[in-house]
Tab-separated table of C-alpha atoms (C1' of nucleotides) in Angstrom:
chain	number	residue	atom	x	y	z
L	1	MET	CA	37.322	36.594	-39.517
L	2	GLN	CA	35.630	39.357	-41.479
L	3	ASN	CA	32.974	37.155	-43.032
L	4	VAL	CA	29.886	39.032	-42.058
L	5	LEU	CA	28.333	37.923	-45.256
L	6	GLU	CA	27.533	34.431	-44.188
L	7	SER	CA	23.810	34.240	-43.579
L	8	GLY	CA	23.097	33.999	-39.916
L	9	GLY	CA	26.744	33.591	-39.069
L	10	ALA	CA	27.827	34.180	-35.530
L	11	SER	CA	24.715	36.191	-34.829
L	12	ALA	CA	22.227	33.366	-34.865
L	13	ALA	CA	24.363	31.293	-32.537
L	14	SER	CA	24.071	33.905	-29.798
L	15	GLY	CA	20.419	34.780	-30.237
L	16	LEU	CA	21.252	38.036	-31.955
L	17	THR	CA	19.654	39.377	-35.079
L	18	GLU	CA	21.832	40.005	-38.081
L	19	ARG	CA	21.495	43.709	-37.588
L	20	GLN	CA	22.710	43.496	-34.011
L	21	GLY	CA	25.683	41.448	-35.160
L	22	ALA	CA	26.553	44.115	-37.693
L	23	VAL	CA	26.385	46.728	-34.950
L	24	LEU	CA	28.748	44.688	-32.796
L	25	GLU	CA	31.044	44.355	-35.774
L	26	GLN	CA	31.224	48.131	-36.086
L	27	ALA	CA	31.774	48.447	-32.371
L	28	LEU	CA	34.692	46.026	-32.575
L	29	ARG	CA	36.135	48.022	-35.427
L	30	LEU	CA	35.848	51.219	-33.398
L	31	LEU	CA	37.524	49.520	-30.463
L	32	VAL	CA	40.363	48.222	-32.598
L	33	ASP	CA	40.950	51.575	-34.246
L	34	GLY	CA	40.721	53.908	-31.295
L	35	GLY	CA	40.838	51.931	-28.100
L	36	GLU	CA	38.334	51.962	-25.303
L	37	LYS	CA	38.255	55.722	-25.118
L	38	ALA	CA	36.899	55.890	-28.651
L	39	LEU	CA	34.201	53.359	-27.838
L	40	THR	CA	31.374	55.720	-26.932
L	41	THR	CA	27.729	54.925	-27.358
L	42	ALA	CA	27.297	57.907	-29.645
L	43	GLY	CA	30.266	56.793	-31.708
L	44	ILE	CA	28.950	53.272	-32.069
L	45	ALA	CA	25.539	54.568	-33.067
L	46	ARG	CA	27.091	56.864	-35.639
L	47	ALA	CA	29.406	54.180	-37.042
L	48	ALA	CA	26.670	51.573	-37.236
L	49	ASN	CA	23.973	53.938	-38.510
L	50	CYS	CA	21.682	53.125	-35.672
L	51	SER	CA	20.284	55.108	-32.790
L	52	LYS	CA	21.483	55.131	-29.238
L	53	GLU	CA	17.989	54.197	-28.192
L	54	SER	CA	18.257	50.977	-30.130
L	55	LEU	CA	21.615	50.229	-28.516
L	56	TYR	CA	20.095	50.487	-25.069
L	57	LYS	CA	17.049	48.519	-26.109
L	58	TRP	CA	19.175	45.689	-27.475
L	59	PHE	CA	22.015	45.524	-24.982
L	60	GLY	CA	20.504	47.227	-21.979
L	61	ASP	CA	23.642	48.912	-20.826
L	62	ARG	CA	27.136	49.854	-21.854
L	63	ASP	CA	28.536	46.922	-19.957
L	64	GLY	CA	25.990	44.694	-21.647
L	65	LEU	CA	27.233	45.944	-24.981
L	66	LEU	CA	30.830	45.224	-24.015
L	67	SER	CA	29.900	41.727	-22.908
L	68	ALA	CA	28.001	41.186	-26.129
L	69	MET	CA	31.073	42.247	-28.098
L	70	ILE	CA	33.273	39.682	-26.382
L	71	SER	CA	30.629	37.011	-26.643
L	72	TYR	CA	30.109	37.788	-30.294
L	73	GLN	CA	33.779	37.739	-31.186
L	74	ALA	CA	34.339	34.517	-29.254
L	75	SER	CA	31.465	32.857	-31.083
L	76	LYS	CA	33.229	33.558	-34.376
L	77	VAL	CA	36.370	31.692	-33.378
L	78	ARG	CA	35.992	27.997	-33.843
L	79	THR	CA	38.851	25.683	-32.993
L	80	LEU	CA	39.165	22.960	-35.552
L	81	ASP	CA	39.401	19.570	-33.913
L	82	VAL	CA	42.339	17.493	-34.982
L	83	SER	CA	41.518	14.082	-36.296
L	84	ALA	CA	44.265	12.348	-34.393
L	85	GLY	CA	44.076	8.971	-36.040
L	86	ALA	CA	47.455	7.282	-36.480
L	87	LEU	CA	49.900	9.882	-35.235
L	88	ASP	CA	53.609	9.493	-35.835
L	89	ALA	CA	56.421	11.621	-34.466
L	90	GLU	CA	56.677	13.850	-37.478
L	91	GLY	CA	52.905	14.303	-37.624
L	92	LEU	CA	52.763	15.275	-33.975
L	93	ARG	CA	55.502	17.807	-34.497
L	94	ARG	CA	53.713	19.279	-37.474
L	95	HIS	CA	50.477	19.537	-35.531
L	96	LEU	CA	52.235	21.166	-32.609
L	97	VAL	CA	53.963	23.678	-34.854
L	98	ALA	CA	50.657	24.470	-36.541
L	99	PHE	CA	49.072	24.972	-33.147
L	100	ALA	CA	51.910	27.244	-32.069
L	101	LYS	CA	51.640	29.356	-35.189
L	102	ASP	CA	47.873	29.611	-34.820
L	103	LEU	CA	48.218	30.594	-31.191
L	104	LEU	CA	50.702	33.344	-31.978
L	105	ALA	CA	48.587	34.567	-34.866
L	106	VAL	CA	45.466	34.716	-32.719
L	107	LEU	CA	47.176	36.506	-29.853
L	108	ALA	CA	48.698	39.030	-32.252
L	109	GLY	CA	45.391	39.776	-33.940
L	110	ASP	CA	43.978	43.288	-33.731
L	111	VAL	CA	40.652	42.251	-32.273
L	112	SER	CA	42.181	39.919	-29.730
L	113	LEU	CA	44.592	42.577	-28.538
L	114	ALA	CA	41.875	45.203	-28.329
L	115	LEU	CA	39.491	42.959	-26.414
L	116	ASN	CA	42.200	41.858	-24.017
L	117	ARG	CA	43.091	45.488	-23.381
L	118	LEU	CA	39.459	46.285	-22.781
L	119	ALA	CA	38.969	43.417	-20.343
L	120	ILE	CA	42.192	44.181	-18.512
L	121	GLY	CA	41.257	47.813	-18.156
L	122	GLN	CA	37.912	46.781	-16.743
L	123	ALA	CA	39.401	44.100	-14.493
L	124	SER	CA	40.346	46.387	-11.631
L	125	ARG	CA	36.874	47.432	-10.634
L	126	GLU	CA	34.755	44.883	-8.855
L	127	GLY	CA	32.871	42.470	-11.006
L	128	SER	CA	35.471	41.901	-13.714
L	129	LYS	CA	32.921	39.952	-15.661
L	130	LEU	CA	34.714	40.675	-18.906
L	131	GLY	CA	38.031	39.216	-17.849
L	132	HIS	CA	36.373	36.049	-16.661
L	133	MET	CA	34.399	35.765	-19.854
L	134	LEU	CA	37.419	36.311	-22.074
L	135	GLN	CA	39.315	33.762	-20.047
L	136	GLU	CA	36.541	31.212	-20.279
L	137	ARG	CA	35.661	31.601	-23.927
L	138	GLY	CA	39.123	32.281	-25.260
L	139	ARG	CA	41.768	30.385	-23.395
L	140	ARG	CA	39.618	27.441	-22.436
L	141	GLN	CA	38.707	27.009	-26.078
L	142	ILE	CA	42.227	26.942	-27.431
L	143	GLY	CA	43.353	24.972	-24.411
L	144	ARG	CA	40.976	22.201	-25.338
L	145	ARG	CA	42.556	21.879	-28.746
L	146	ALA	CA	46.013	21.686	-27.222
L	147	GLY	CA	44.814	19.248	-24.587
L	148	ALA	CA	43.383	16.929	-27.194
L	149	LEU	CA	46.586	17.113	-29.181
L	150	LEU	CA	48.732	16.336	-26.155
L	151	GLU	CA	46.489	13.478	-25.111
L	152	ALA	CA	46.639	12.018	-28.600
L	153	GLY	CA	50.420	12.280	-28.487
L	154	ARG	CA	50.533	10.450	-25.208
L	155	LYS	CA	48.159	7.753	-26.413
L	156	ALA	CA	50.391	7.217	-29.422
L	157	GLY	CA	53.357	6.774	-27.103
L	158	LEU	CA	55.063	9.910	-28.393
L	159	LEU	CA	54.709	12.098	-25.315
L	160	VAL	CA	55.325	11.396	-21.663
L	161	PHE	CA	53.719	13.511	-18.939
L	162	HIS	CA	51.712	12.894	-15.822
L	163	ASP	CA	49.899	16.241	-15.656
L	164	ALA	CA	48.358	17.487	-18.874
L	165	GLU	CA	47.759	20.941	-17.431
L	166	GLU	CA	51.403	21.317	-16.525
L	167	ALA	CA	52.548	20.130	-19.931
L	168	TYR	CA	50.205	22.558	-21.616
L	169	GLY	CA	51.469	25.347	-19.411
L	170	ALA	CA	55.031	24.598	-20.456
L	171	LEU	CA	54.060	24.494	-24.121
L	172	TYR	CA	52.192	27.771	-23.823
L	173	GLY	CA	55.054	29.467	-21.989
L	174	LEU	CA	57.669	28.271	-24.460
L	175	ILE	CA	55.597	29.528	-27.360
L	176	VAL	CA	54.384	32.843	-26.025
L	177	SER	CA	56.894	33.833	-23.345
L	178	ASP	CA	56.312	37.537	-22.724
L	179	TRP	CA	55.368	38.413	-26.286
L	180	HIS	CA	51.693	38.668	-25.528
L	181	LEU	CA	52.228	41.183	-22.765
L	182	ARG	CA	54.658	43.164	-24.884
L	183	MET	CA	52.108	43.421	-27.648
L	184	LEU	CA	49.432	44.416	-25.152
L	185	LEU	CA	51.754	47.154	-23.932
L	186	GLY	CA	51.872	48.607	-27.402
L	187	GLU	CA	55.012	47.141	-28.936
L	188	GLU	CA	54.716	47.195	-32.665
L	189	PRO	CA	53.410	43.772	-33.705
L	190	GLY	CA	54.495	44.168	-37.291
L	191	GLU	CA	58.130	43.619	-36.417
L	192	MET	CA	57.292	40.638	-34.245
L	193	LYS	CA	55.218	38.651	-36.683
L	194	LYS	CA	58.197	38.057	-38.903
L	195	GLY	CA	59.818	35.817	-36.329
L	196	PHE	CA	56.701	33.899	-35.408
L	197	SER	CA	57.330	30.937	-37.639
L	198	ARG	CA	60.840	30.335	-36.408
L	199	ARG	CA	59.705	30.973	-32.874
L	200	ALA	CA	56.950	28.360	-33.132
L	201	GLU	CA	59.365	25.702	-34.343
L	202	ARG	CA	61.917	26.495	-31.664
L	203	ALA	CA	59.269	26.293	-28.975
L	204	VAL	CA	57.955	22.966	-30.214
L	205	ASP	CA	61.481	21.579	-30.390
L	206	ALA	CA	62.067	22.583	-26.800
L	207	PHE	CA	58.718	21.175	-25.740
L	208	LEU	CA	59.424	17.853	-27.437
L	209	SER	CA	62.839	17.813	-25.859
L	210	LEU	CA	61.100	18.095	-22.493
L	211	TYR	CA	58.087	15.849	-22.947
L	212	GLY	CA	58.911	13.734	-25.998
L	213	LYS	CA	59.560	10.039	-25.492
L	214	LYS	CA	63.203	9.215	-24.854
L	215	GLY	CA	63.793	12.940	-25.066
X	1	MET	CA	58.863	47.286	-1.962
X	2	GLN	CA	56.865	49.183	0.597
X	3	ASN	CA	59.801	50.812	2.326
X	4	VAL	CA	58.803	54.411	2.095
X	5	LEU	CA	60.483	55.061	5.372
X	6	GLU	CA	63.994	55.269	4.033
X	7	SER	CA	65.074	58.882	4.167
X	8	GLY	CA	65.161	60.395	0.732
X	9	GLY	CA	64.349	57.095	-0.798
X	10	ALA	CA	63.232	56.911	-4.357
X	11	SER	CA	62.314	60.574	-4.443
X	12	ALA	CA	65.782	62.022	-4.486
X	13	ALA	CA	66.913	59.674	-7.221
X	14	SER	CA	64.333	61.069	-9.635
X	15	GLY	CA	64.723	64.751	-8.849
X	16	LEU	CA	61.517	64.811	-6.847
X	17	THR	CA	61.010	66.376	-3.473
X	18	GLU	CA	59.966	64.202	-0.589
X	19	ARG	CA	56.518	65.733	-0.671
X	20	GLN	CA	56.046	64.918	-4.318
X	21	GLY	CA	57.088	61.348	-3.640
X	22	ALA	CA	54.488	61.086	-0.911
X	23	VAL	CA	51.876	62.382	-3.339
X	24	LEU	CA	52.860	59.734	-5.883
X	25	GLU	CA	52.661	57.152	-3.138
X	26	GLN	CA	49.080	58.124	-2.427
X	27	ALA	CA	48.310	58.129	-6.124
X	28	LEU	CA	49.655	54.594	-6.405
X	29	ARG	CA	47.546	53.547	-3.483
X	30	LEU	CA	44.464	55.031	-5.113
X	31	LEU	CA	45.277	53.256	-8.344
X	32	VAL	CA	45.754	49.926	-6.596
X	33	ASP	CA	42.542	50.244	-4.641
X	34	GLY	CA	40.178	51.504	-7.274
X	35	GLY	CA	41.754	51.122	-10.680
X	36	GLU	CA	42.311	53.813	-13.259
X	37	LYS	CA	38.776	55.083	-13.004
X	38	ALA	CA	39.336	56.030	-9.372
X	39	LEU	CA	42.524	57.878	-10.236
X	40	THR	CA	41.160	61.388	-10.660
X	41	THR	CA	43.130	64.520	-10.045
X	42	ALA	CA	40.642	65.632	-7.415
X	43	GLY	CA	40.872	62.247	-5.721
X	44	ILE	CA	44.653	62.361	-5.633
X	45	ALA	CA	44.621	65.877	-4.258
X	46	ARG	CA	42.165	64.845	-1.561
X	47	ALA	CA	44.044	61.679	-0.653
X	48	ALA	CA	47.407	63.413	-0.535
X	49	ASN	CA	46.178	66.595	1.182
X	50	CYS	CA	47.436	68.781	-1.568
X	51	SER	CA	45.789	71.032	-4.110
X	52	LYS	CA	45.091	70.272	-7.713
X	53	GLU	CA	47.028	73.383	-8.607
X	54	SER	CA	50.139	71.903	-7.044
X	55	LEU	CA	49.622	68.688	-8.955
X	56	TYR	CA	49.607	70.580	-12.213
X	57	LYS	CA	52.557	72.697	-11.188
X	58	TRP	CA	54.637	69.648	-10.296
X	59	PHE	CA	53.660	67.196	-12.993
X	60	GLY	CA	52.296	69.496	-15.661
X	61	ASP	CA	49.613	67.183	-16.871
X	62	ARG	CA	47.661	64.084	-16.003
X	63	ASP	CA	49.832	62.043	-18.322
X	64	GLY	CA	52.877	63.542	-16.689
X	65	LEU	CA	51.569	62.418	-13.355
X	66	LEU	CA	51.010	58.910	-14.666
X	67	SER	CA	54.504	58.808	-16.075
X	68	ALA	CA	55.881	60.074	-12.802
X	69	MET	CA	54.046	57.300	-10.979
X	70	ILE	CA	55.602	54.595	-13.146
X	71	SER	CA	59.002	56.230	-12.966
X	72	TYR	CA	58.737	56.561	-9.221
X	73	GLN	CA	57.661	52.987	-8.653
X	74	ALA	CA	60.353	51.652	-10.971
X	75	SER	CA	63.006	53.626	-9.136
X	76	LYS	CA	62.054	51.836	-5.937
X	77	VAL	CA	62.740	48.398	-7.354
X	78	ARG	CA	66.401	47.569	-7.235
X	79	THR	CA	67.617	44.272	-8.612
X	80	LEU	CA	70.314	42.827	-6.425
X	81	ASP	CA	73.310	41.770	-8.452
X	82	VAL	CA	74.419	38.210	-7.912
X	83	SER	CA	78.007	37.807	-6.917
X	84	ALA	CA	78.641	34.933	-9.265
X	85	GLY	CA	82.001	33.854	-7.935
X	86	ALA	CA	82.517	30.088	-7.958
X	87	LEU	CA	79.177	28.762	-9.104
X	88	ASP	CA	78.419	25.071	-8.849
X	89	ALA	CA	75.399	23.221	-10.180
X	90	GLU	CA	73.452	23.332	-6.952
X	91	GLY	CA	74.241	27.005	-6.469
X	92	LEU	CA	73.073	27.847	-9.967
X	93	ARG	CA	69.842	25.991	-9.390
X	94	ARG	CA	69.247	27.810	-6.124
X	95	HIS	CA	69.895	31.153	-7.768
X	96	LEU	CA	67.557	30.323	-10.606
X	97	VAL	CA	64.810	29.225	-8.243
X	98	ALA	CA	65.249	32.383	-6.210
X	99	PHE	CA	65.004	34.417	-9.389
X	100	ALA	CA	61.867	32.564	-10.423
X	101	LYS	CA	60.194	33.129	-7.077
X	102	ASP	CA	61.136	36.806	-7.111
X	103	LEU	CA	59.804	37.185	-10.629
X	104	LEU	CA	56.479	35.608	-9.748
X	105	ALA	CA	56.228	37.654	-6.567
X	106	VAL	CA	56.905	40.892	-8.431
X	107	LEU	CA	54.438	40.149	-11.199
X	108	ALA	CA	51.753	39.218	-8.668
X	109	GLY	CA	52.262	42.400	-6.624
X	110	ASP	CA	49.362	44.823	-6.337
X	111	VAL	CA	51.288	47.797	-7.620
X	112	SER	CA	52.790	45.921	-10.517
X	113	LEU	CA	49.414	44.621	-11.607
X	114	ALA	CA	47.789	48.020	-11.288
X	115	LEU	CA	50.523	49.777	-13.250
X	116	ASN	CA	50.495	47.153	-15.960
X	117	ARG	CA	46.734	47.512	-16.257
X	118	LEU	CA	47.103	51.259	-16.475
X	119	ALA	CA	49.783	51.095	-19.157
X	120	ILE	CA	47.870	48.485	-21.153
X	121	GLY	CA	44.719	50.563	-21.006
X	122	GLN	CA	46.660	53.564	-22.282
X	123	ALA	CA	48.525	51.550	-24.911
X	124	SER	CA	45.831	51.737	-27.572
X	125	ARG	CA	45.923	55.449	-28.145
X	126	GLU	CA	48.870	56.803	-30.035
X	127	GLY	CA	51.974	57.516	-28.074
X	128	SER	CA	51.818	54.649	-25.622
X	129	LYS	CA	54.637	56.217	-23.683
X	130	LEU	CA	53.628	54.397	-20.539
X	131	GLY	CA	53.842	50.941	-22.014
X	132	HIS	CA	57.258	51.641	-23.421
X	133	MET	CA	58.418	53.075	-20.125
X	134	LEU	CA	57.116	50.148	-18.113
X	135	GLN	CA	58.751	47.798	-20.567
X	136	GLU	CA	62.052	49.586	-20.393
X	137	ARG	CA	62.276	50.127	-16.656
X	138	GLY	CA	60.618	46.929	-15.546
X	139	ARG	CA	61.416	44.070	-17.843
X	140	ARG	CA	64.807	45.306	-18.937
X	141	GLN	CA	65.808	45.626	-15.306
X	142	ILE	CA	64.859	42.121	-14.277
X	143	GLY	CA	66.095	40.787	-17.577
X	144	ARG	CA	69.561	42.064	-16.773
X	145	ARG	CA	69.630	40.092	-13.570
X	146	ALA	CA	68.602	36.938	-15.385
X	147	GLY	CA	71.059	37.617	-18.171
X	148	ALA	CA	73.944	37.964	-15.728
X	149	LEU	CA	72.898	34.771	-14.007
X	150	LEU	CA	72.703	32.862	-17.270
X	151	GLU	CA	76.040	34.215	-18.438
X	152	ALA	CA	77.648	33.210	-15.163
X	153	GLY	CA	76.196	29.747	-15.561
X	154	ARG	CA	77.644	29.444	-19.022
X	155	LYS	CA	81.019	30.711	-17.930
X	156	ALA	CA	81.061	28.091	-15.185
X	157	GLY	CA	80.358	25.422	-17.781
X	158	LEU	CA	76.953	24.635	-16.292
X	159	LEU	CA	74.747	25.997	-19.066
X	160	VAL	CA	74.922	25.590	-22.816
X	161	PHE	CA	73.202	28.059	-25.117
X	162	HIS	CA	74.156	30.136	-28.115
X	163	ASP	CA	71.567	32.889	-27.766
X	164	ALA	CA	71.138	34.364	-24.303
X	165	GLU	CA	67.968	36.169	-25.289
X	166	GLU	CA	66.364	32.954	-26.463
X	167	ALA	CA	67.391	31.114	-23.313
X	168	TYR	CA	65.980	33.905	-21.182
X	169	GLY	CA	62.767	33.812	-23.151
X	170	ALA	CA	62.416	30.107	-22.487
X	171	LEU	CA	63.126	30.576	-18.793
X	172	TYR	CA	60.594	33.376	-18.548
X	173	GLY	CA	57.953	31.415	-20.413
X	174	LEU	CA	58.443	28.304	-18.318
X	175	ILE	CA	58.148	30.324	-15.130
X	176	VAL	CA	55.295	32.627	-15.989
X	177	SER	CA	53.343	30.860	-18.739
X	178	ASP	CA	49.973	32.618	-18.880
X	179	TRP	CA	49.727	33.407	-15.175
X	180	HIS	CA	50.598	37.043	-15.615
X	181	LEU	CA	47.836	37.610	-18.109
X	182	ARG	CA	45.360	35.698	-15.972
X	183	MET	CA	46.148	37.874	-12.985
X	184	LEU	CA	45.871	40.981	-15.145
X	185	LEU	CA	42.449	39.779	-16.229
X	186	GLY	CA	41.321	39.714	-12.636
X	187	GLU	CA	41.838	36.139	-11.547
X	188	GLU	CA	42.179	36.037	-7.809
X	189	PRO	CA	45.910	36.079	-7.077
X	190	GLY	CA	45.473	34.772	-3.562
X	191	GLU	CA	44.767	31.277	-4.754
X	192	MET	CA	47.679	31.395	-7.173
X	193	LYS	CA	50.407	32.466	-4.819
X	194	LYS	CA	50.243	29.223	-2.912
X	195	GLY	CA	51.587	27.285	-5.856
X	196	PHE	CA	54.335	29.729	-6.752
X	197	SER	CA	57.111	27.961	-4.922
X	198	ARG	CA	56.463	24.598	-6.487
X	199	ARG	CA	55.934	26.271	-9.830
X	200	ALA	CA	59.300	28.030	-9.641
X	201	GLU	CA	61.125	24.791	-8.968
X	202	ARG	CA	59.329	22.922	-11.734
X	203	ALA	CA	60.153	25.677	-14.198
X	204	VAL	CA	63.815	25.747	-13.240
X	205	ASP	CA	64.016	21.970	-13.508
X	206	ALA	CA	62.589	22.128	-17.002
X	207	PHE	CA	64.911	24.962	-17.948
X	208	LEU	CA	67.960	23.079	-16.684
X	209	SER	CA	66.765	20.023	-18.535
X	210	LEU	CA	66.789	22.136	-21.690
X	211	TYR	CA	69.920	24.220	-21.235
X	212	GLY	CA	71.886	22.431	-18.530
X	213	LYS	CA	75.129	20.732	-19.491
X	214	LYS	CA	74.808	17.084	-20.512
X	215	GLY	CA	71.042	16.974	-20.662
S	1	DC	C1'	57.132	93.556	11.597
S	2	DT	C1'	56.896	93.279	6.612
S	3	DC	C1'	57.355	91.166	2.328
S	4	DC	C1'	57.160	87.343	-0.561
S	5	DA	C1'	56.849	82.550	-2.011
S	6	DT	C1'	54.503	78.382	-1.491
S	7	DC	C1'	50.651	75.738	-0.995
S	8	DA	C1'	45.875	73.992	0.676
S	9	DG	C1'	41.134	74.508	-0.189
S	10	DT	C1'	37.521	75.685	-3.094
S	11	DA	C1'	34.917	77.567	-6.546
S	12	DC	C1'	34.530	77.659	-11.353
S	13	DC	C1'	34.436	76.525	-16.547
S	14	DG	C1'	34.231	73.815	-20.708
S	15	DT	C1'	33.684	69.464	-22.366
S	16	DA	C1'	32.353	64.884	-23.014
S	17	DC	C1'	29.944	60.943	-21.900
S	18	DG	C1'	26.005	57.734	-20.360
S	19	DG	C1'	21.389	57.470	-20.580
S	20	DT	C1'	16.527	59.138	-21.917
S	21	DA	C1'	12.856	61.291	-24.590
S	22	DC	C1'	10.792	62.858	-28.757
S	23	DG	C1'	9.664	63.709	-33.756
S	24	DG	C1'	9.770	61.689	-38.260
S	25	DT	C1'	10.230	57.667	-41.406
S	26	DT	C1'	9.950	53.074	-43.149
S	27	DC	C1'	7.742	48.701	-43.492
S	28	DG	C1'	4.769	44.871	-42.765
S	29	DC	C1'	-0.017	43.482	-41.960
S	30	DG	C1'	-4.931	43.420	-41.638
T	1	DC	C1'	-5.741	52.642	-46.798
T	2	DG	C1'	-5.016	52.762	-41.837
T	3	DC	C1'	-2.412	51.214	-38.079
T	4	DG	C1'	1.215	49.995	-35.230
T	5	DA	C1'	5.843	48.403	-34.464
T	6	DA	C1'	10.571	49.143	-35.119
T	7	DC	C1'	13.941	52.372	-35.672
T	8	DC	C1'	16.900	56.431	-37.139
T	9	DG	C1'	18.432	61.015	-36.075
T	10	DT	C1'	18.745	64.414	-32.797
T	11	DA	C1'	18.013	67.063	-28.993
T	12	DC	C1'	18.311	66.995	-24.163
T	13	DC	C1'	19.719	66.209	-19.122
T	14	DG	C1'	22.618	65.164	-15.232
T	15	DT	C1'	27.031	64.167	-13.946
T	16	DA	C1'	31.860	63.845	-13.654
T	17	DC	C1'	36.279	64.979	-14.969
T	18	DG	C1'	40.501	67.844	-16.548
T	19	DG	C1'	42.301	72.055	-16.035
T	20	DT	C1'	42.391	77.071	-14.231
T	21	DA	C1'	41.711	81.015	-11.126
T	22	DC	C1'	41.189	82.908	-6.749
T	23	DT	C1'	41.544	83.309	-1.586
T	24	DG	C1'	43.557	82.732	2.613
T	25	DA	C1'	47.058	80.607	5.659
T	26	DT	C1'	51.877	79.505	6.765
T	27	DG	C1'	56.561	80.244	7.164
T	28	DG	C1'	61.107	81.884	6.147
T	29	DA	C1'	64.202	86.129	4.932
T	30	DG	C1'	65.535	90.732	5.477
DNA sequence: CTCCATCAGTACCGTACGGTACGGTTCGCG
DNA sequence: CGCGAACCGTACCGTACGGTACTGATGGAG
């Protein structure tokens, strides 16, 4: 997640120069540390050792900078596709548990929480481009991985469902419940992370009990 | 939820005068309409036909006013206790479905969404009193109703679980999934509300399939 | 009627932020 | 070397907000 060192990296993928990516990195760090209120153009310029003029030249506007931050962060997250060849019951369970743990880890991450808070705060005013973007690039991405996993399970005769979206919704709800919102509201995530592993297994057990064959 | 007409109402319960309650009502309306950015002290004073000086005299501070708004709104929501005498399977299911529909309706409400956005936006900076307060007065309240319902179901031999908190978490997750977050991010709630009824029943079916006696 | 408390309305102040303009510096290129 | 582009640092401007001070009106108590 912090690998700025890779040449090109996430910057090239979005048509950004390396320097601009580094600036966005600093902006994300500012956002994580101090919240939206601390995310001033002057602060970003100071933290990134660049000038405000450059910020406006590169991103046009404060909103453009915010959008670029979300876009940049999303471009760093790549969901590994599961090679679902020859899946047995135990393998499916392991994959589901891994997915659950990854999901909880991602949602509990500093940057994810900060960006979600930012987008939610901006969601009230008309436009709400950020919320839509976060939704599209974040959830849709991880949803694809889950969808592929569920479809593979069904093809292997291990899962039974007629609506993949509904099954995914149940899986998501069983895993996350209201933990995401609680973390967004400021509950200390350190205490929560301890129970994540057990929570992931419990959720997958329940999900398999609902949608597993002869379950 | 909108019954401001009751004499005294939520104001008296919180040690507020009727006038102060009306001011908070206008503040909530401003927040719902325009988001946190529109919630300025001058705007509240203008909307409520009062002076800024009175605002500061009554609530001390802008944060105090925000806290008062959450406290005031929470004091208006009363969870009806279920008289759980003689519960059969069909009755339990009906109660659960009613709870699910109420939960979805509350979470999708304008005021709830606006207050959650406000608290989440404020959660980053140290203190995060609002998030904690919303958590305590909101979730804990509705969680009690669910807890009583679940306990009654177990006592009637209709539900089997060893950890009420875990069962409630599963119920909540199955009902809400990621819909709350999506609405907080600005997704149009109008389109969602149509499916709430069916969603509530599906969720309760799944929950009963997990925790109902004999499968 | 007089006194006093409360409150609306407004003017005011300090601050902080978004956005712009300008001087000085580095660096690549002909 | 000369030139221009990119850019850093900073100063600057307009605006908007939080919070305070003042004035005048209202209304109840003695």
